[in-house]
XYZ file of C-alpha atoms in Angstrom:
369
model
C 0.331 -0.005 0.248
C 1.459 3.079 -1.376
C 1.703 6.259 2.365
C -0.237 9.096 1.110
C 3.097 11.126 3.948
C 5.911 9.399 5.544
C 5.821 8.505 9.188
C 7.857 11.257 10.565
C 5.751 13.514 8.819
C 3.406 11.990 10.604
C 5.205 11.929 14.168
C 5.394 16.177 13.000
C 1.212 16.060 12.277
C 0.882 18.654 14.915
C -0.016 22.463 13.199
C 0.019 26.032 13.794
C -1.726 26.599 10.707
C -5.888 27.589 11.469
C -6.903 26.612 6.726
C -7.626 23.100 5.337
C -5.919 23.038 2.542
C -6.617 19.366 1.500
C -7.426 16.550 3.278
C -4.709 13.634 3.713
C -5.250 13.360 6.881
C -8.483 11.293 6.345
C -5.695 8.714 4.427
C -5.201 5.315 6.280
C -1.464 4.677 6.321
C 0.468 1.362 7.099
C -0.418 -0.348 11.083
C 3.284 -1.498 11.866
C 4.217 2.435 12.343
C 1.224 2.321 15.446
C 3.827 -0.209 16.837
C 6.807 1.338 18.894
C 10.586 0.143 18.478
C 12.986 -1.113 20.845
C 15.358 1.939 20.049
C 15.355 3.479 23.243
C 13.411 7.490 22.753
C 11.432 6.421 19.377
C 8.630 8.562 20.182
C 5.461 6.782 19.839
C 2.853 7.819 16.933
C -1.145 8.071 17.930
C -3.769 8.325 15.953
C -7.154 7.406 15.534
C -9.094 5.499 13.093
C -9.894 7.201 9.826
C -13.628 6.836 9.857
C -13.332 8.375 13.594
C -10.995 11.529 11.621
C -12.636 15.362 11.450
C -13.136 16.030 7.908
C -13.310 20.335 8.606
C -12.289 21.673 12.131
C -14.667 24.104 13.826
C -11.767 24.707 16.616
C -8.401 26.200 14.918
C -5.150 27.896 16.260
C -6.507 31.145 17.435
C -8.999 30.423 19.459
C -10.705 30.945 23.250
C -12.169 27.749 24.667
C -13.062 25.878 27.834
C -11.950 21.928 28.279
C -15.107 19.758 29.698
C -14.974 18.871 32.974
C -12.191 21.260 33.995
C -13.464 22.665 37.708
C -11.854 25.641 37.365
C -13.833 26.339 33.662
C -10.061 28.012 32.399
C -10.135 29.508 29.538
C -7.907 27.667 27.026
C -5.958 29.631 24.585
C -5.360 26.609 21.046
C -2.080 26.679 20.655
C -1.820 24.099 17.505
C -4.393 20.390 16.456
C -3.344 17.285 14.934
C -5.873 15.921 12.177
C -4.336 12.535 13.016
C -5.274 12.800 16.853
C -8.114 14.646 17.202
C -5.952 16.362 19.842
C -6.553 19.545 20.621
C -3.014 21.154 22.111
C -3.816 24.474 24.526
C -1.116 26.847 25.801
C 0.416 25.865 29.041
C -1.389 26.007 31.948
C -1.415 28.808 34.820
C -0.294 28.417 38.238
C 1.816 25.842 37.145
C 5.191 25.980 38.858
C 7.970 25.127 36.554
C 11.771 24.232 36.463
C 13.804 27.163 35.722
C 15.205 26.864 32.017
C 12.292 24.215 31.120
C 10.551 25.386 28.422
C 6.289 24.510 29.861
C 4.229 21.982 29.163
C 1.406 22.632 26.695
C -1.602 20.566 27.269
C -3.762 18.603 25.059
C -7.089 17.508 24.870
C -10.014 15.784 23.123
C -11.415 17.514 20.172
C -14.830 16.528 21.972
C -14.012 18.182 25.481
C -13.836 21.453 24.106
C -15.909 24.052 23.923
C -15.877 27.005 22.125
C -15.867 30.801 23.458
C -18.485 32.960 22.229
C -18.616 36.077 23.755
C -19.222 37.810 27.065
C -22.818 38.341 27.419
C -25.112 40.472 29.289
C -27.878 38.646 31.286
C -30.337 39.382 33.922
C -29.719 40.638 37.487
C -29.981 38.188 40.115
C -32.714 37.913 43.309
C -31.763 40.725 44.851
C -29.978 42.668 42.347
C -30.722 44.978 40.251
C -27.313 45.114 37.923
C -26.611 43.160 35.304
C -24.511 40.487 34.700
C -21.925 39.566 31.742
C -21.284 35.858 31.837
C -18.472 33.898 29.036
C -21.137 31.946 26.955
C -20.077 28.768 24.882
C -20.859 27.121 22.143
C -22.808 24.226 23.109
C -23.832 23.246 19.014
C -22.348 24.068 16.751
C -23.269 24.519 12.782
C -21.715 25.325 9.228
C -22.466 26.559 6.278
C -21.228 24.452 3.317
C -17.741 25.338 2.517
C -15.858 26.426 -0.847
C -12.804 26.277 -2.591
C -11.238 29.186 -2.434
C -9.113 29.772 -5.650
C -7.185 32.408 -4.969
C -6.046 31.973 -0.963
C -5.692 27.655 -2.405
C -8.275 26.773 0.670
C -11.236 25.971 2.659
C -13.592 27.947 3.805
C -17.089 28.338 5.231
C -18.724 30.194 8.673
C -19.712 29.187 12.086
C -21.957 29.822 14.040
C -23.472 28.499 17.314
C -26.859 26.986 17.636
C -26.825 25.994 21.320
C -25.430 28.099 24.121
C -24.857 27.855 27.094
C -25.765 29.234 29.110
C -28.235 30.354 27.268
C -28.361 34.011 25.859
C -32.752 35.033 26.545
C -32.915 37.514 23.625
C -31.090 35.500 21.331
C -32.592 31.714 21.565
C -33.568 31.189 18.436
C -30.945 32.773 16.511
C -27.666 31.816 15.363
C -24.373 33.599 16.843
C -21.530 34.131 13.975
C -18.353 32.672 15.863
C -15.542 35.062 14.217
C -12.555 33.167 13.052
C -9.139 33.510 15.073
C -7.086 36.723 12.847
C -3.795 36.094 12.832
C -0.750 38.290 14.401
C 0.877 40.498 11.400
C 4.110 40.087 12.079
C 6.742 42.332 13.066
C 9.309 44.076 11.297
C 12.956 43.480 12.899
C 15.263 45.894 13.363
C 17.952 46.434 11.274
C 20.725 45.192 12.181
C 24.818 44.720 10.652
C 23.700 42.485 8.111
C 20.937 44.520 6.987
C 20.939 46.910 3.904
C 20.624 50.556 4.836
C 17.358 52.067 3.148
C 19.034 54.554 1.485
C 22.003 52.482 -0.019
C 18.883 50.691 -1.144
C 17.066 54.280 -2.957
C 20.729 54.803 -5.148
C 20.624 54.748 -8.147
C 23.457 52.594 -9.402
C 22.732 51.894 -13.146
C 23.648 54.466 -15.890
C 22.382 53.905 -19.004
C 24.505 54.767 -21.908
C 24.327 58.264 -23.381
C 24.045 56.403 -27.192
C 21.400 54.456 -28.719
C 21.033 51.015 -27.746
C 17.922 50.077 -30.271
C 18.495 46.764 -31.834
C 17.217 48.076 -35.076
C 20.239 50.893 -34.964
C 23.592 50.561 -35.784
C 26.448 49.928 -33.921
C 28.006 52.181 -31.981
C 31.941 52.868 -33.014
C 34.411 51.741 -31.008
C 36.506 55.116 -30.605
C 40.379 54.549 -32.081
C 42.922 53.552 -29.846
C 45.443 56.856 -30.216
C 42.571 59.464 -29.211
C 42.013 56.518 -26.213
C 45.906 56.620 -25.670
C 46.851 60.355 -25.978
C 43.342 60.986 -23.037
C 45.854 58.400 -20.955
C 48.968 61.026 -21.561
C 47.389 64.679 -21.256
C 46.445 65.403 -17.390
C 43.565 65.661 -17.258
C 41.611 63.382 -19.953
C 38.381 63.505 -21.020
C 37.240 59.016 -20.838
C 34.034 59.886 -20.278
C 33.066 58.715 -24.528
C 35.733 55.907 -23.645
C 32.598 54.437 -20.773
C 31.120 51.300 -22.565
C 27.299 50.593 -21.862
C 26.883 48.024 -19.819
C 27.207 44.878 -21.080
C 23.986 43.366 -20.514
C 22.378 45.707 -23.319
C 23.466 43.588 -25.564
C 23.704 40.733 -24.384
C 20.466 40.974 -22.898
C 19.160 38.298 -25.335
C 22.209 35.589 -25.157
C 22.003 36.170 -21.472
C 18.035 35.551 -21.350
C 16.934 31.357 -20.648
C 15.168 30.197 -23.104
C 13.726 27.180 -20.930
C 12.181 29.535 -18.243
C 8.046 29.801 -17.927
C 6.671 32.421 -19.240
C 9.477 31.778 -22.204
C 7.920 27.856 -22.624
C 4.655 29.228 -21.775
C 4.285 31.279 -25.072
C 6.025 28.737 -27.024
C 2.394 26.511 -26.434
C 0.498 28.531 -26.600
C 1.522 29.964 -30.328
C 2.061 25.648 -30.946
C -1.827 25.112 -29.824
C -2.594 27.925 -31.773
C -0.469 26.799 -35.236
C -2.087 24.023 -34.800
C -6.091 24.724 -34.317
C -5.534 27.337 -37.260
C -4.343 24.344 -39.374
C -7.147 22.327 -38.597
C -8.997 25.153 -39.651
C -7.525 25.139 -43.003
C -8.276 21.506 -43.226
C -11.596 21.833 -42.488
C -12.117 24.994 -45.098
C -10.519 22.583 -47.941
C -12.140 19.822 -47.562
C -15.987 21.401 -47.650
C -15.344 23.570 -50.452
C -14.978 20.193 -52.688
C -17.214 17.657 -51.733
C -16.816 15.683 -54.245
C -20.161 13.607 -52.964
C -19.192 13.243 -49.258
C -21.353 14.450 -46.842
C -20.409 17.424 -44.395
C -19.211 15.308 -41.712
C -16.996 13.348 -44.122
C -15.580 15.908 -45.810
C -14.338 16.921 -41.643
C -13.279 13.172 -40.794
C -10.859 13.426 -43.733
C -9.468 16.339 -42.728
C -9.425 15.372 -39.492
C -7.177 12.506 -40.740
C -4.245 14.715 -42.825
C -4.664 17.333 -39.710
C -3.385 14.499 -37.598
C -0.512 13.122 -40.177
C 0.898 16.742 -40.560
C 0.372 16.889 -37.588
C 3.211 13.302 -37.474
C 5.463 14.743 -40.442
C 5.860 17.275 -38.250
C 7.316 16.508 -35.463
C 9.754 13.672 -36.981
C 10.693 16.848 -39.159
C 11.277 18.509 -35.829
C 12.731 15.189 -34.245
C 16.066 15.447 -36.923
C 15.899 18.619 -36.776
C 17.068 18.473 -33.423
C 19.197 15.629 -33.898
C 20.998 16.756 -36.732
C 23.748 19.431 -35.013
C 26.750 20.566 -35.380
C 28.016 17.708 -33.393
C 26.262 14.401 -35.240
C 26.746 16.296 -37.933
C 30.341 16.278 -37.766
C 30.430 12.622 -37.099
C 28.818 10.927 -39.284
C 30.728 13.000 -41.986
C 33.404 11.421 -40.535
C 32.138 7.716 -40.544
C 31.501 8.195 -43.988
C 34.279 9.795 -44.904
C 36.287 6.617 -42.954
C 34.449 4.175 -44.515
C 34.387 5.279 -48.102
C 38.451 5.081 -47.265
C 38.009 1.754 -47.014
C 36.293 1.012 -48.794
C 38.791 2.659 -51.957
C 41.698 0.551 -49.631
C 39.516 -2.255 -50.624
C 39.530 -1.750 -54.518
C 42.542 -0.598 -54.443
C 43.850 -4.596 -52.839
C 41.294 -6.307 -55.173
C 42.585 -4.536 -58.900
C 46.959 -5.438 -57.240
C 46.334 -8.502 -56.819
C 48.203 -11.284 -58.976
C 47.617 -15.245 -58.651
C 50.401 -17.248 -58.487
C 50.013 -20.271 -61.660
C 48.457 -23.941 -60.882
C 47.068 -26.168 -62.259
C 42.840 -25.457 -63.356
C 43.149 -22.546 -63.429
C 41.177 -20.612 -66.640
C 40.398 -16.953 -67.229
C 37.070 -15.606 -68.682
C 37.912 -15.700 -72.792
C 36.909 -11.620 -72.771
C 39.422 -10.422 -70.555
C 42.699 -10.168 -71.881
C 45.831 -10.691 -70.182
């Protein structure tokens, strides 16, 4: 069975990305990967059955949740998620003593034990009080709109909302409360260091185009005579303005450009596609002009056959042209010359060969000895 991902990828399946870009986490993998080897320190791969994995995750990194069964009812922030094991990792638990020099361990809980934090809402006052209460509200049941594929961002997107909350909001009993997705923090630019380029150096203009025209249609500039250059060297205040050469990329732009770049390959492919379509249209028009007792369908079929034969002929010519480069042609010419020289020497040896007199020798009548 060919695995969709490697065992190393499964060991690091926890991600901090909130977006769903594919469904690779729903694929299966070999069962023997779950067995722990005898090597000391080998990590254990934890996973649930592919049928029990969640396709669209409504709890993503950056959300605030509470854990069912937690007596402290602490509001926690999601740090990362593992779509293979259906585990949600939260940030380090507060009020936990950590040894100096060690990173606080982040706890993880099953997806089914997590409740999304909807927000703080106003509730009626208690008996004997006049001030309203502000209580945190959590989603007991989450619904979603139909997911769609965002072509620009290359990910699946949908809207999530709470259909049932705890505690229940009296004035929003029959309404769906939309739960916004967490927004990632914008990275703050780092302070420039010793290896960073200053802004004034970046904005400095260092490329100066040549004084003469560099158009391909215009005449090439003539180099100044050697005597004039030597005379400028001997003068105390020599003028070297006319001896300044143009940048090399101005004249070698075509030679230095990559002919196999994506844009050029795409342009060649588009030109070839347009050529084949135009060629097929020409064949169809030529066959439809002279039907000669055929139906238009038969004429188009014959035009398509001629078109395919022409394309195959052009491909053969192109392959032959690619094969006939200078090195191959020179090699073939050397082989032909060597074969001709061997054949000539063979004929010369046969011509100069003389047989000794021996019995039972008969010379043909038409040969003069």
